[in-house]
CSV table of C-alpha atoms in Angstrom, one decimal:
chain,number,residue,atom,x,y,z
A,1,UNK,CA,8.2,20.7,-18.0
A,2,UNK,CA,9.4,19.5,-21.8
A,3,UNK,CA,12.3,18.3,-22.3
A,4,UNK,CA,14.6,19.5,-25.7
A,5,UNK,CA,13.5,15.9,-27.4
A,6,UNK,CA,9.2,17.5,-27.0
A,7,UNK,CA,10.4,20.6,-29.5
A,8,UNK,CA,12.6,18.6,-31.3
A,9,UNK,CA,9.6,16.1,-32.4
A,10,UNK,CA,7.3,19.2,-33.1
A,11,UNK,CA,10.4,20.3,-35.4
A,12,UNK,CA,11.9,17.6,-37.2
A,13,UNK,CA,7.5,15.7,-37.8
A,14,UNK,CA,8.1,18.2,-41.2
A,15,UNK,CA,10.6,15.9,-42.2
A,16,UNK,CA,8.4,12.9,-41.1
A,17,UNK,CA,6.0,14.1,-43.4
A,18,UNK,CA,8.0,14.1,-46.6
A,19,UNK,CA,9.2,10.8,-46.1
A,20,UNK,CA,5.6,9.7,-45.9
A,21,UNK,CA,4.2,11.1,-49.0
A,22,UNK,CA,7.5,9.7,-50.6
A,23,UNK,CA,7.2,6.3,-49.3
A,24,UNK,CA,3.6,6.1,-49.1
A,25,UNK,CA,0.3,6.5,-51.4
A,26,UNK,CA,-1.2,9.7,-50.9
A,27,UNK,CA,-4.3,8.8,-49.3
A,28,UNK,CA,-2.3,6.6,-46.6
A,29,UNK,CA,0.9,9.3,-46.0
A,30,UNK,CA,-2.4,11.7,-45.7
A,31,UNK,CA,-3.8,10.0,-42.4
A,32,UNK,CA,-0.3,9.2,-41.3
A,33,UNK,CA,0.6,12.3,-41.6
A,34,UNK,CA,-2.3,13.6,-39.7
A,35,UNK,CA,-2.5,10.1,-37.2
A,36,UNK,CA,0.5,9.6,-36.5
A,37,UNK,CA,1.1,13.1,-34.8
A,38,UNK,CA,-1.4,12.5,-32.6
A,39,UNK,CA,-0.6,9.6,-31.3
A,40,UNK,CA,3.6,10.4,-31.1
A,41,UNK,CA,4.3,14.5,-30.6
A,42,UNK,CA,3.8,15.2,-27.1
A,43,UNK,CA,1.2,17.2,-26.0
A,44,UNK,CA,0.9,20.1,-23.9
A,45,UNK,CA,3.5,21.7,-26.1
A,46,UNK,CA,4.1,23.8,-28.7
A,47,UNK,CA,5.1,26.7,-29.7
A,48,UNK,CA,4.2,30.3,-29.5
A,49,UNK,CA,4.2,32.6,-32.7
A,50,UNK,CA,3.3,35.8,-32.8
A,51,UNK,CA,-0.1,36.6,-34.6
A,52,UNK,CA,-0.9,32.9,-34.9
A,53,UNK,CA,-1.9,30.1,-32.7
A,54,UNK,CA,0.0,27.5,-31.1
A,55,UNK,CA,1.8,25.2,-33.0
A,56,UNK,CA,1.3,21.8,-31.7
A,57,UNK,CA,1.1,17.8,-31.6
A,58,UNK,CA,-2.5,18.9,-33.7
A,59,UNK,CA,-2.0,21.6,-36.1
A,60,UNK,CA,1.5,21.3,-37.2
A,61,UNK,CA,0.8,18.1,-39.0
A,62,UNK,CA,-2.2,19.4,-40.6
A,63,UNK,CA,-0.4,22.5,-41.7
A,64,UNK,CA,2.1,19.8,-43.1
A,65,UNK,CA,-0.2,17.2,-44.2
A,66,UNK,CA,-2.0,20.1,-46.5
A,67,UNK,CA,0.9,21.4,-47.7
A,68,UNK,CA,2.3,18.3,-49.0
A,69,UNK,CA,-0.9,17.2,-50.8
A,70,UNK,CA,-0.7,20.7,-52.8
A,71,UNK,CA,2.5,21.2,-53.7
A,72,UNK,CA,4.1,17.9,-53.2
A,73,UNK,CA,1.7,15.3,-54.3
A,74,UNK,CA,-0.1,18.0,-56.7
A,75,UNK,CA,-3.6,17.2,-55.3
A,76,UNK,CA,-6.5,19.6,-56.0
A,77,UNK,CA,-8.0,20.0,-52.2
A,78,UNK,CA,-10.3,22.8,-53.2
A,79,UNK,CA,-11.4,25.0,-49.6
A,80,UNK,CA,-14.8,25.3,-50.5
A,81,UNK,CA,-18.1,22.8,-50.9
A,82,UNK,CA,-20.8,22.0,-53.6
A,83,UNK,CA,-23.2,22.5,-51.0
A,84,UNK,CA,-25.0,25.6,-50.3
A,85,UNK,CA,-25.2,24.8,-46.7
A,86,UNK,CA,-21.6,23.7,-45.6
A,87,UNK,CA,-20.2,26.7,-47.7
A,88,UNK,CA,-22.0,28.9,-44.9
A,89,UNK,CA,-21.2,26.5,-42.0
A,90,UNK,CA,-17.7,27.2,-43.5
A,91,UNK,CA,-17.6,30.7,-43.2
A,92,UNK,CA,-19.7,31.0,-40.6
A,93,UNK,CA,-17.2,29.0,-38.5
A,94,UNK,CA,-14.5,31.0,-40.0
A,95,UNK,CA,-15.2,33.9,-39.6
A,96,UNK,CA,-17.5,33.6,-36.5
A,97,UNK,CA,-14.6,34.9,-34.6
A,98,UNK,CA,-15.1,38.4,-36.8
A,99,UNK,CA,-18.4,39.4,-34.2
A,100,UNK,CA,-16.9,37.2,-31.5
A,101,UNK,CA,-13.9,39.5,-30.8
A,102,UNK,CA,-16.4,43.0,-31.7
A,103,UNK,CA,-18.4,41.4,-28.7
A,104,UNK,CA,-15.4,41.0,-26.1
A,105,UNK,CA,-13.4,44.0,-26.7
A,106,UNK,CA,-13.9,45.5,-22.7
A,107,UNK,CA,-11.9,43.7,-20.1
A,108,UNK,CA,-12.9,42.2,-16.8
A,109,UNK,CA,-12.0,43.4,-13.6
A,110,UNK,CA,-11.5,42.1,-10.3
A,111,UNK,CA,-11.6,43.5,-6.8
A,112,UNK,CA,-7.6,42.2,-6.4
A,113,UNK,CA,-5.6,44.7,-7.3
A,114,UNK,CA,-4.2,44.0,-10.8
A,115,UNK,CA,-6.5,41.2,-11.6
A,116,UNK,CA,-8.1,41.0,-14.7
A,117,UNK,CA,-8.7,39.4,-18.0
A,118,UNK,CA,-7.5,41.9,-21.5
A,119,UNK,CA,-10.2,42.7,-23.8
A,120,UNK,CA,-10.0,40.8,-27.1
A,121,UNK,CA,-8.5,42.7,-30.0
A,122,UNK,CA,-6.9,42.3,-33.4
A,123,UNK,CA,-4.1,40.4,-32.9
A,124,UNK,CA,-6.9,37.9,-31.6
A,125,UNK,CA,-9.1,38.1,-34.2
A,126,UNK,CA,-6.3,37.0,-36.8
A,127,UNK,CA,-4.9,34.4,-34.1
A,128,UNK,CA,-8.4,33.0,-34.0
A,129,UNK,CA,-9.0,33.6,-37.7
A,130,UNK,CA,-6.6,31.4,-38.5
A,131,UNK,CA,-6.6,29.3,-36.1
A,132,UNK,CA,-10.2,27.6,-36.9
A,133,UNK,CA,-9.3,27.6,-40.6
A,134,UNK,CA,-5.8,25.3,-39.5
A,135,UNK,CA,-8.6,23.0,-37.9
A,136,UNK,CA,-10.6,22.9,-41.2
A,137,UNK,CA,-7.2,21.7,-43.3
A,138,UNK,CA,-8.3,18.0,-42.3
A,139,UNK,CA,-11.7,19.0,-43.5
A,140,UNK,CA,-10.6,19.6,-46.8
A,141,UNK,CA,-8.0,16.9,-47.1
A,142,UNK,CA,-10.5,14.3,-46.7
A,143,UNK,CA,-13.2,15.6,-48.3
A,144,UNK,CA,-10.6,15.4,-51.5
A,145,UNK,CA,-9.0,12.9,-51.0
A,146,UNK,CA,-10.0,9.8,-48.5
A,147,UNK,CA,-13.7,10.6,-50.4
A,148,UNK,CA,-13.6,7.1,-52.4
A,149,UNK,CA,-14.1,3.1,-50.6
A,150,UNK,CA,-10.5,3.0,-51.0
A,151,UNK,CA,-9.8,5.8,-48.8
A,152,UNK,CA,-13.2,5.0,-46.4
A,153,UNK,CA,-10.9,1.8,-46.0
A,154,UNK,CA,-7.9,3.3,-45.0
A,155,UNK,CA,-9.3,5.4,-42.5
A,156,UNK,CA,-10.5,2.3,-40.6
A,157,UNK,CA,-7.6,0.3,-41.8
A,158,UNK,CA,-4.9,3.6,-39.7
A,159,UNK,CA,-7.1,3.2,-36.7
A,160,UNK,CA,-6.1,-0.4,-36.5
A,161,UNK,CA,-2.8,-0.8,-37.3
A,162,UNK,CA,-2.5,2.6,-34.9
A,163,UNK,CA,-3.8,0.7,-31.7
A,164,UNK,CA,-2.4,-2.4,-32.7
A,165,UNK,CA,1.3,-0.7,-32.3
A,166,UNK,CA,-0.1,1.6,-29.6
A,167,UNK,CA,-1.1,-1.0,-27.5
A,168,UNK,CA,2.6,-2.2,-26.7
A,169,UNK,CA,2.8,1.4,-24.3
A,170,UNK,CA,-0.4,1.2,-23.6
A,171,UNK,CA,0.3,-2.2,-21.7
A,172,UNK,CA,3.7,-1.4,-20.2
A,173,UNK,CA,1.8,1.6,-18.4
A,174,UNK,CA,-1.5,-0.7,-17.2
A,175,UNK,CA,1.7,-2.5,-15.4
A,176,UNK,CA,4.2,-0.1,-14.6
A,177,UNK,CA,1.7,3.0,-14.3
A,178,UNK,CA,1.9,6.0,-16.4
A,179,UNK,CA,5.2,6.9,-17.0
A,180,UNK,CA,5.9,6.8,-21.0
A,181,UNK,CA,5.9,10.2,-22.1
A,182,UNK,CA,7.8,11.7,-18.5
A,183,UNK,CA,10.5,9.1,-20.0
A,184,UNK,CA,10.4,10.1,-23.0
A,185,UNK,CA,9.1,13.8,-23.3
A,186,UNK,CA,10.4,14.9,-19.6
A,187,UNK,CA,7.1,15.6,-18.1
A,188,UNK,CA,3.0,14.3,-17.3
A,189,UNK,CA,0.8,15.7,-19.1
A,190,UNK,CA,-2.4,15.3,-16.6
A,191,UNK,CA,-3.2,14.4,-13.2
A,192,UNK,CA,-1.8,11.0,-11.9
A,193,UNK,CA,-4.8,10.4,-10.0
A,194,UNK,CA,-7.2,10.2,-12.8
A,195,UNK,CA,-5.1,7.7,-14.1
A,196,UNK,CA,-5.7,5.3,-11.3
A,197,UNK,CA,-8.7,3.4,-11.2
A,198,UNK,CA,-9.9,0.4,-9.8
A,199,UNK,CA,-7.0,-0.9,-8.0
A,200,UNK,CA,-4.7,-0.3,-11.0
A,201,UNK,CA,-3.5,2.1,-13.6
A,202,UNK,CA,-5.1,3.4,-16.8
A,203,UNK,CA,-2.2,4.3,-19.8
A,204,UNK,CA,-2.1,7.2,-21.4
A,205,UNK,CA,0.7,7.2,-23.4
A,206,UNK,CA,1.2,10.4,-25.4
A,207,UNK,CA,-2.1,11.7,-25.4
A,208,UNK,CA,-3.9,14.4,-23.6
A,209,UNK,CA,-5.8,11.9,-21.3
A,210,UNK,CA,-6.7,8.7,-20.4
A,211,UNK,CA,-9.8,8.6,-21.6
A,212,UNK,CA,-8.8,9.7,-25.0
A,213,UNK,CA,-6.3,6.4,-25.4
A,214,UNK,CA,-9.8,4.3,-24.4
A,215,UNK,CA,-11.7,5.5,-27.0
A,216,UNK,CA,-9.3,5.4,-29.3
A,217,UNK,CA,-8.7,1.7,-28.9
A,218,UNK,CA,-12.9,1.7,-28.7
A,219,UNK,CA,-12.8,3.4,-32.5
A,220,UNK,CA,-10.0,0.8,-33.6
A,221,UNK,CA,-11.8,-2.4,-32.4
A,222,UNK,CA,-14.9,-1.2,-34.5
A,223,UNK,CA,-12.7,-0.7,-37.8
A,224,UNK,CA,-11.5,-3.7,-37.0
A,225,UNK,CA,-14.8,-5.9,-36.7
A,226,UNK,CA,-15.8,-3.4,-40.0
A,227,UNK,CA,-12.9,-4.4,-41.9
A,228,UNK,CA,-13.4,-8.7,-40.5
A,229,UNK,CA,-17.5,-7.8,-42.5
A,230,UNK,CA,-16.1,-7.1,-45.5
A,231,UNK,CA,-12.5,-8.9,-45.5
A,232,UNK,CA,-12.8,-13.0,-46.3
A,233,UNK,CA,-10.9,-16.3,-45.9
A,234,UNK,CA,-8.2,-15.4,-43.5
A,235,UNK,CA,-7.8,-12.0,-43.5
A,236,UNK,CA,-11.6,-11.9,-41.7
A,237,UNK,CA,-9.8,-14.3,-38.4
A,238,UNK,CA,-7.2,-11.7,-38.8
A,239,UNK,CA,-8.8,-9.1,-38.4
A,240,UNK,CA,-11.7,-11.1,-36.0
A,241,UNK,CA,-8.3,-11.5,-33.6
A,242,UNK,CA,-7.3,-7.7,-33.5
A,243,UNK,CA,-10.5,-6.6,-32.2
A,244,UNK,CA,-11.2,-9.4,-30.3
A,245,UNK,CA,-7.1,-8.6,-28.9
A,246,UNK,CA,-8.2,-4.7,-29.0
A,247,UNK,CA,-11.5,-5.3,-27.0
A,248,UNK,CA,-9.8,-6.6,-24.3
A,249,UNK,CA,-7.1,-3.9,-24.0
A,250,UNK,CA,-10.2,-1.7,-24.2
A,251,UNK,CA,-11.0,-3.2,-20.4
A,252,UNK,CA,-8.3,-2.6,-19.1
A,253,UNK,CA,-8.7,0.9,-20.1
A,254,UNK,CA,-11.2,0.7,-17.4
A,255,UNK,CA,-12.8,3.6,-19.2
A,256,UNK,CA,-16.9,2.9,-18.6
A,257,UNK,CA,-18.0,5.2,-21.7
A,258,UNK,CA,-15.8,3.4,-23.6
A,259,UNK,CA,-17.1,0.4,-22.8
A,260,UNK,CA,-20.5,1.3,-23.5
A,261,UNK,CA,-20.1,2.6,-27.1
A,262,UNK,CA,-18.3,-1.0,-27.7
A,263,UNK,CA,-20.6,-3.1,-26.2
A,264,UNK,CA,-23.9,-1.4,-28.1
A,265,UNK,CA,-21.7,-0.6,-31.5
A,266,UNK,CA,-20.3,-4.4,-32.4
A,267,UNK,CA,-23.8,-5.8,-33.5
A,268,UNK,CA,-24.6,-2.8,-34.7
A,269,UNK,CA,-21.0,-3.0,-37.0
A,270,UNK,CA,-20.7,-6.6,-37.4
A,271,UNK,CA,-25.1,-7.6,-38.2
A,272,UNK,CA,-27.0,-4.6,-39.1
A,273,UNK,CA,-26.6,-4.0,-42.4
A,274,UNK,CA,-25.1,-0.6,-43.9
A,275,UNK,CA,-28.3,1.4,-44.4
A,276,UNK,CA,-29.6,1.3,-41.3
A,277,UNK,CA,-26.1,1.4,-39.6
A,278,UNK,CA,-26.4,5.4,-41.6
A,279,UNK,CA,-29.6,5.3,-39.7
A,280,UNK,CA,-28.6,4.8,-36.4
A,281,UNK,CA,-25.5,7.2,-37.2
A,282,UNK,CA,-28.0,9.5,-38.3
A,283,UNK,CA,-29.9,9.4,-35.1
A,284,UNK,CA,-26.6,9.7,-32.7
A,285,UNK,CA,-25.6,13.0,-34.9
A,286,UNK,CA,-29.2,14.3,-34.5
A,287,UNK,CA,-29.0,13.2,-30.1
A,288,UNK,CA,-25.2,15.2,-30.3
A,289,UNK,CA,-26.5,18.6,-32.2
A,290,UNK,CA,-30.1,18.9,-29.7
A,291,UNK,CA,-28.6,17.7,-27.0
A,292,UNK,CA,-27.2,21.7,-26.1
A,293,UNK,CA,-30.3,23.6,-26.3
A,294,UNK,CA,-32.3,20.3,-24.4
A,295,UNK,CA,-29.9,21.3,-21.6
A,296,UNK,CA,-30.3,24.5,-21.9
A,297,UNK,CA,-33.8,24.3,-21.2
A,298,UNK,CA,-33.5,21.1,-18.2
A,299,UNK,CA,-35.2,19.2,-20.4
A,300,UNK,CA,-32.4,16.7,-19.4
A,301,UNK,CA,-33.3,14.8,-16.3
A,302,UNK,CA,-29.7,14.9,-15.2
A,303,UNK,CA,-31.3,13.9,-11.4
A,304,UNK,CA,-32.5,11.0,-12.1
A,305,UNK,CA,-29.3,9.9,-14.5
A,306,UNK,CA,-26.7,10.3,-11.4
A,307,UNK,CA,-29.1,8.1,-9.2
A,308,UNK,CA,-29.1,5.7,-12.4
A,309,UNK,CA,-25.5,6.2,-12.5
A,310,UNK,CA,-25.1,5.6,-8.5
A,311,UNK,CA,-26.6,2.5,-8.5
A,312,UNK,CA,-23.7,1.1,-11.1
A,313,UNK,CA,-21.4,3.0,-9.1
A,314,UNK,CA,-21.0,5.8,-6.3
A,315,UNK,CA,-17.8,7.2,-8.2
A,316,UNK,CA,-19.0,7.0,-11.8
A,317,UNK,CA,-22.0,8.8,-10.1
A,318,UNK,CA,-19.9,11.8,-8.6
A,319,UNK,CA,-18.1,12.2,-11.1
A,320,UNK,CA,-20.9,12.4,-13.4
A,321,UNK,CA,-22.7,15.0,-11.2
A,322,UNK,CA,-19.4,17.0,-10.5
A,323,UNK,CA,-20.3,16.8,-14.7
A,324,UNK,CA,-23.5,18.6,-14.7
A,325,UNK,CA,-23.0,20.8,-12.0
A,326,UNK,CA,-19.9,22.4,-14.2
A,327,UNK,CA,-21.8,22.9,-17.1
A,328,UNK,CA,-25.0,24.7,-15.2
A,329,UNK,CA,-22.2,27.7,-14.3
A,330,UNK,CA,-20.6,27.7,-17.6
A,331,UNK,CA,-24.4,27.6,-19.5
A,332,UNK,CA,-25.6,30.8,-17.2
A,333,UNK,CA,-21.9,31.9,-18.2
A,334,UNK,CA,-22.9,31.6,-22.0
A,335,UNK,CA,-26.3,32.8,-21.1
A,336,UNK,CA,-24.5,36.2,-20.7
A,337,UNK,CA,-23.8,36.6,-24.4
A,338,UNK,CA,-25.4,33.6,-26.1
A,339,UNK,CA,-24.7,34.4,-30.3
A,340,UNK,CA,-21.1,35.2,-29.9
A,341,UNK,CA,-19.5,34.1,-27.0
A,342,UNK,CA,-16.9,35.3,-24.3
A,343,UNK,CA,-14.1,34.2,-26.5
A,344,UNK,CA,-10.6,33.3,-26.1
A,345,UNK,CA,-8.0,33.6,-22.8
A,346,UNK,CA,-10.9,31.8,-20.4
A,347,UNK,CA,-13.5,34.8,-20.5
A,348,UNK,CA,-15.6,31.1,-20.6
A,349,UNK,CA,-15.3,30.4,-17.5
A,350,UNK,CA,-16.6,31.1,-14.1
A,351,UNK,CA,-14.2,33.1,-11.7
A,352,UNK,CA,-13.9,34.2,-8.8
A,353,UNK,CA,-15.0,37.8,-8.5
A,354,UNK,CA,-11.9,38.6,-6.3
A,355,UNK,CA,-9.0,36.8,-7.6
A,356,UNK,CA,-9.8,35.9,-10.4
A,357,UNK,CA,-9.1,32.2,-10.2
A,358,UNK,CA,-11.4,30.0,-12.5
A,359,UNK,CA,-14.0,28.1,-10.0
A,360,UNK,CA,-15.1,25.9,-13.1
A,361,UNK,CA,-13.7,23.0,-15.1
A,362,UNK,CA,-15.3,22.5,-18.7
A,363,UNK,CA,-15.4,19.1,-20.1
A,364,UNK,CA,-17.1,18.5,-23.1
A,365,UNK,CA,-16.5,19.7,-25.9
A,366,UNK,CA,-19.6,20.9,-26.7
A,367,UNK,CA,-19.9,23.3,-23.6
A,368,UNK,CA,-16.4,24.7,-24.6
A,369,UNK,CA,-17.8,25.4,-28.2
A,370,UNK,CA,-20.2,27.4,-26.7
A,371,UNK,CA,-19.3,29.2,-24.9
A,372,UNK,CA,-16.6,30.6,-26.3
A,373,UNK,CA,-18.3,31.0,-29.9
A,374,UNK,CA,-21.5,31.4,-29.2
A,375,UNK,CA,-25.0,29.5,-31.1
A,376,UNK,CA,-23.2,30.7,-33.9
A,377,UNK,CA,-20.2,28.9,-33.4
A,378,UNK,CA,-21.7,25.4,-31.7
A,379,UNK,CA,-24.2,25.4,-35.3
A,380,UNK,CA,-21.0,26.1,-37.6
A,381,UNK,CA,-18.8,23.2,-35.5
A,382,UNK,CA,-21.7,20.2,-35.2
A,383,UNK,CA,-23.1,21.7,-38.6
A,384,UNK,CA,-19.8,21.0,-39.9
A,385,UNK,CA,-18.9,17.6,-38.0
A,386,UNK,CA,-22.7,16.1,-38.4
A,387,UNK,CA,-24.2,17.5,-41.4
A,388,UNK,CA,-22.0,14.9,-43.3
A,389,UNK,CA,-24.3,12.2,-42.0
A,390,UNK,CA,-27.4,13.9,-42.2
A,391,UNK,CA,-26.2,14.7,-45.9
A,392,UNK,CA,-25.5,10.7,-46.0
A,393,UNK,CA,-28.5,9.3,-44.7
A,394,UNK,CA,-30.4,12.2,-47.2
A,395,UNK,CA,-29.2,10.8,-50.1
A,396,UNK,CA,-29.8,7.2,-48.7
A,397,UNK,CA,-33.3,7.7,-49.0
A,398,UNK,CA,-33.7,9.2,-52.4
A,399,UNK,CA,-35.4,7.5,-54.9
A,400,UNK,CA,-33.2,5.2,-56.8
A,401,UNK,CA,-30.1,5.6,-54.4
A,402,UNK,CA,-27.4,3.2,-55.4
A,403,UNK,CA,-26.1,0.6,-52.7
A,404,UNK,CA,-24.7,2.1,-49.7
A,405,UNK,CA,-20.6,0.7,-50.1
A,406,UNK,CA,-19.4,-1.1,-47.1
A,407,UNK,CA,-17.2,0.8,-45.8
A,408,UNK,CA,-18.5,4.6,-45.3
A,409,UNK,CA,-21.0,3.4,-43.3
A,410,UNK,CA,-19.0,2.0,-40.2
A,411,UNK,CA,-16.5,5.3,-40.7
A,412,UNK,CA,-20.4,7.1,-40.1
A,413,UNK,CA,-20.9,5.0,-36.6
A,414,UNK,CA,-17.5,6.1,-35.6
A,415,UNK,CA,-18.2,9.9,-36.4
A,416,UNK,CA,-21.9,10.0,-35.2
A,417,UNK,CA,-20.2,8.0,-31.6
A,418,UNK,CA,-17.1,10.5,-31.6
A,419,UNK,CA,-20.3,13.1,-31.7
A,420,UNK,CA,-22.3,11.7,-28.7
A,421,UNK,CA,-18.8,11.5,-26.7
A,422,UNK,CA,-18.3,15.0,-27.3
A,423,UNK,CA,-21.0,15.3,-25.1
A,424,UNK,CA,-19.1,14.3,-22.2
A,425,UNK,CA,-15.3,15.0,-23.7
A,426,UNK,CA,-12.7,17.6,-25.7
A,427,UNK,CA,-12.3,14.7,-28.1
A,428,UNK,CA,-12.8,16.6,-30.7
A,429,UNK,CA,-9.5,15.6,-33.0
A,430,UNK,CA,-8.0,16.0,-36.7
A,431,UNK,CA,-9.0,12.6,-37.5
A,432,UNK,CA,-12.2,13.0,-36.5
A,433,UNK,CA,-12.2,15.9,-40.0
A,434,UNK,CA,-10.9,13.5,-41.7
A,435,UNK,CA,-13.6,11.5,-41.3
A,436,UNK,CA,-16.0,14.0,-41.5
A,437,UNK,CA,-14.7,15.0,-44.7
A,438,UNK,CA,-14.5,12.1,-46.5
A,439,UNK,CA,-18.0,11.4,-46.3
A,440,UNK,CA,-18.8,14.9,-47.7
A,441,UNK,CA,-16.9,14.0,-50.2
A,442,UNK,CA,-18.7,10.5,-50.8
A,443,UNK,CA,-22.0,12.9,-50.8
A,444,UNK,CA,-20.9,15.3,-52.3
A,445,UNK,CA,-19.9,12.7,-55.4
A,446,UNK,CA,-22.7,10.3,-55.1
A,447,UNK,CA,-24.5,14.1,-55.9
A,448,UNK,CA,-22.4,14.1,-59.3
A,449,UNK,CA,-23.4,11.0,-60.2
A,450,UNK,CA,-26.9,10.8,-59.7
A,451,UNK,CA,-27.0,14.2,-61.4
A,452,UNK,CA,-26.1,12.6,-64.8
A,453,UNK,CA,-27.9,11.1,-67.7
A,454,UNK,CA,-28.2,7.1,-66.8
A,455,UNK,CA,-25.5,5.3,-69.3
A,456,UNK,CA,-26.8,5.3,-73.1
A,457,UNK,CA,-27.7,1.7,-74.2
A,458,UNK,CA,-26.1,1.7,-77.7
A,459,UNK,CA,-22.2,1.3,-78.3
A,460,UNK,CA,-20.0,4.4,-78.7
A,461,UNK,CA,-17.1,5.7,-79.3
A,462,UNK,CA,-14.3,5.0,-75.9
A,463,UNK,CA,-13.6,8.6,-75.0
A,464,UNK,CA,-10.2,9.9,-75.1
A,465,UNK,CA,-8.6,10.4,-72.0
A,466,UNK,CA,-7.8,13.0,-70.6
A,467,UNK,CA,-3.9,14.4,-69.5
A,468,UNK,CA,-4.4,17.1,-66.5
A,469,UNK,CA,-1.3,18.7,-65.8
A,470,UNK,CA,0.1,19.0,-62.7
A,471,UNK,CA,-2.0,15.8,-61.3
A,472,UNK,CA,1.0,12.7,-60.2
A,473,UNK,CA,-0.5,9.8,-59.0
A,474,UNK,CA,0.2,8.3,-55.5
A,475,UNK,CA,1.8,5.1,-57.2
A,476,UNK,CA,4.7,6.8,-59.2
A,477,UNK,CA,5.4,8.4,-56.3
A,478,UNK,CA,7.8,5.7,-54.6
């Protein structure tokens, strides 16, 4: 049960966001409004208001960041992408809730008297549409404010700084056991037994699961390597030292998947060219996007994968087999309503026919979205996240394309590996949407530049400066 401090932190976070916008440049302030809330605010806690989704550690920072960017920083944050493909995906992502609700108005009964799952109605439609819009707010912010090379660098830098700060409570939990959320907010947010591994503890701090923290540390270590590659002198040594420290911390987080990601990405980010990184990000994104199609047609050799995992670790093989078994049952359930899904209230889960007790646990983000919103919702979500990587790869191959800037490539790689991990875990966060928005914004800026004629060789009078009313330079807001 969350204590009073947990709800107080949610209530005062808008004031924290205002303070950040007053003290920091616009790009950095928006990033920390969202990332800071994700790292600090209490998990599994929120305000259940009528006709809107729960206000919690993901929705409150996103709403505050968007409102401050528009009304305080006076930045233009359009909700309409420039490309028709992305526009259609945004429309389907938001309006896809309409057919989902219309096809799920029936009550699901169970044999036990009084046991049933309610049908969806107008209230659910409004709440689902508002929830989808809130989810996209970081995407719109990233597209508008972080599409520059400086904005992309700020995304990487925030990961490093956040992980270095977070390493202190993480190390405390590795030594003393995961207790910080209990000490601060009065409750433990998950199953404590899952935090025990290899004779020790896995840190979780204020995140939903230890796997989330391990993935965050891995991402920050890769960001530090990318910043080191773009730096020189003592700055390069500092970033390399931070990367080494975070990789050591990652080992203590005891997450096999994140360790494998780090082993794969470290040489790529450290040595591969920016163009090669973009190509690999495109490949990772395509694997993540087509996996459900392959899985739904039994083209993934799950038994062989489990056998290989058992040779490495019987415990991990058992966990992987459990995931695959749950996916099979949830896919069978999703196939009953494949186009628009089952909607909310856990209607997408497999339940006991008599009592309604939940019999399956959905782990991967993809199976949750697929069961809830069907193929329409899945393709819209994965298209909005993976589409920027496709646009980046496509634009890179255009004739006369400019060189890929150094910081867009590692952000693309981190976004693509997040998509891979979404096949295993429901790890989609507002920061993921920030990165996706920043990349699609970068692609739009480059596309606009490519459509203009080359600069004339004959000298011209310098153009007059235009002053746009309402635009406020972030440097003046200190």
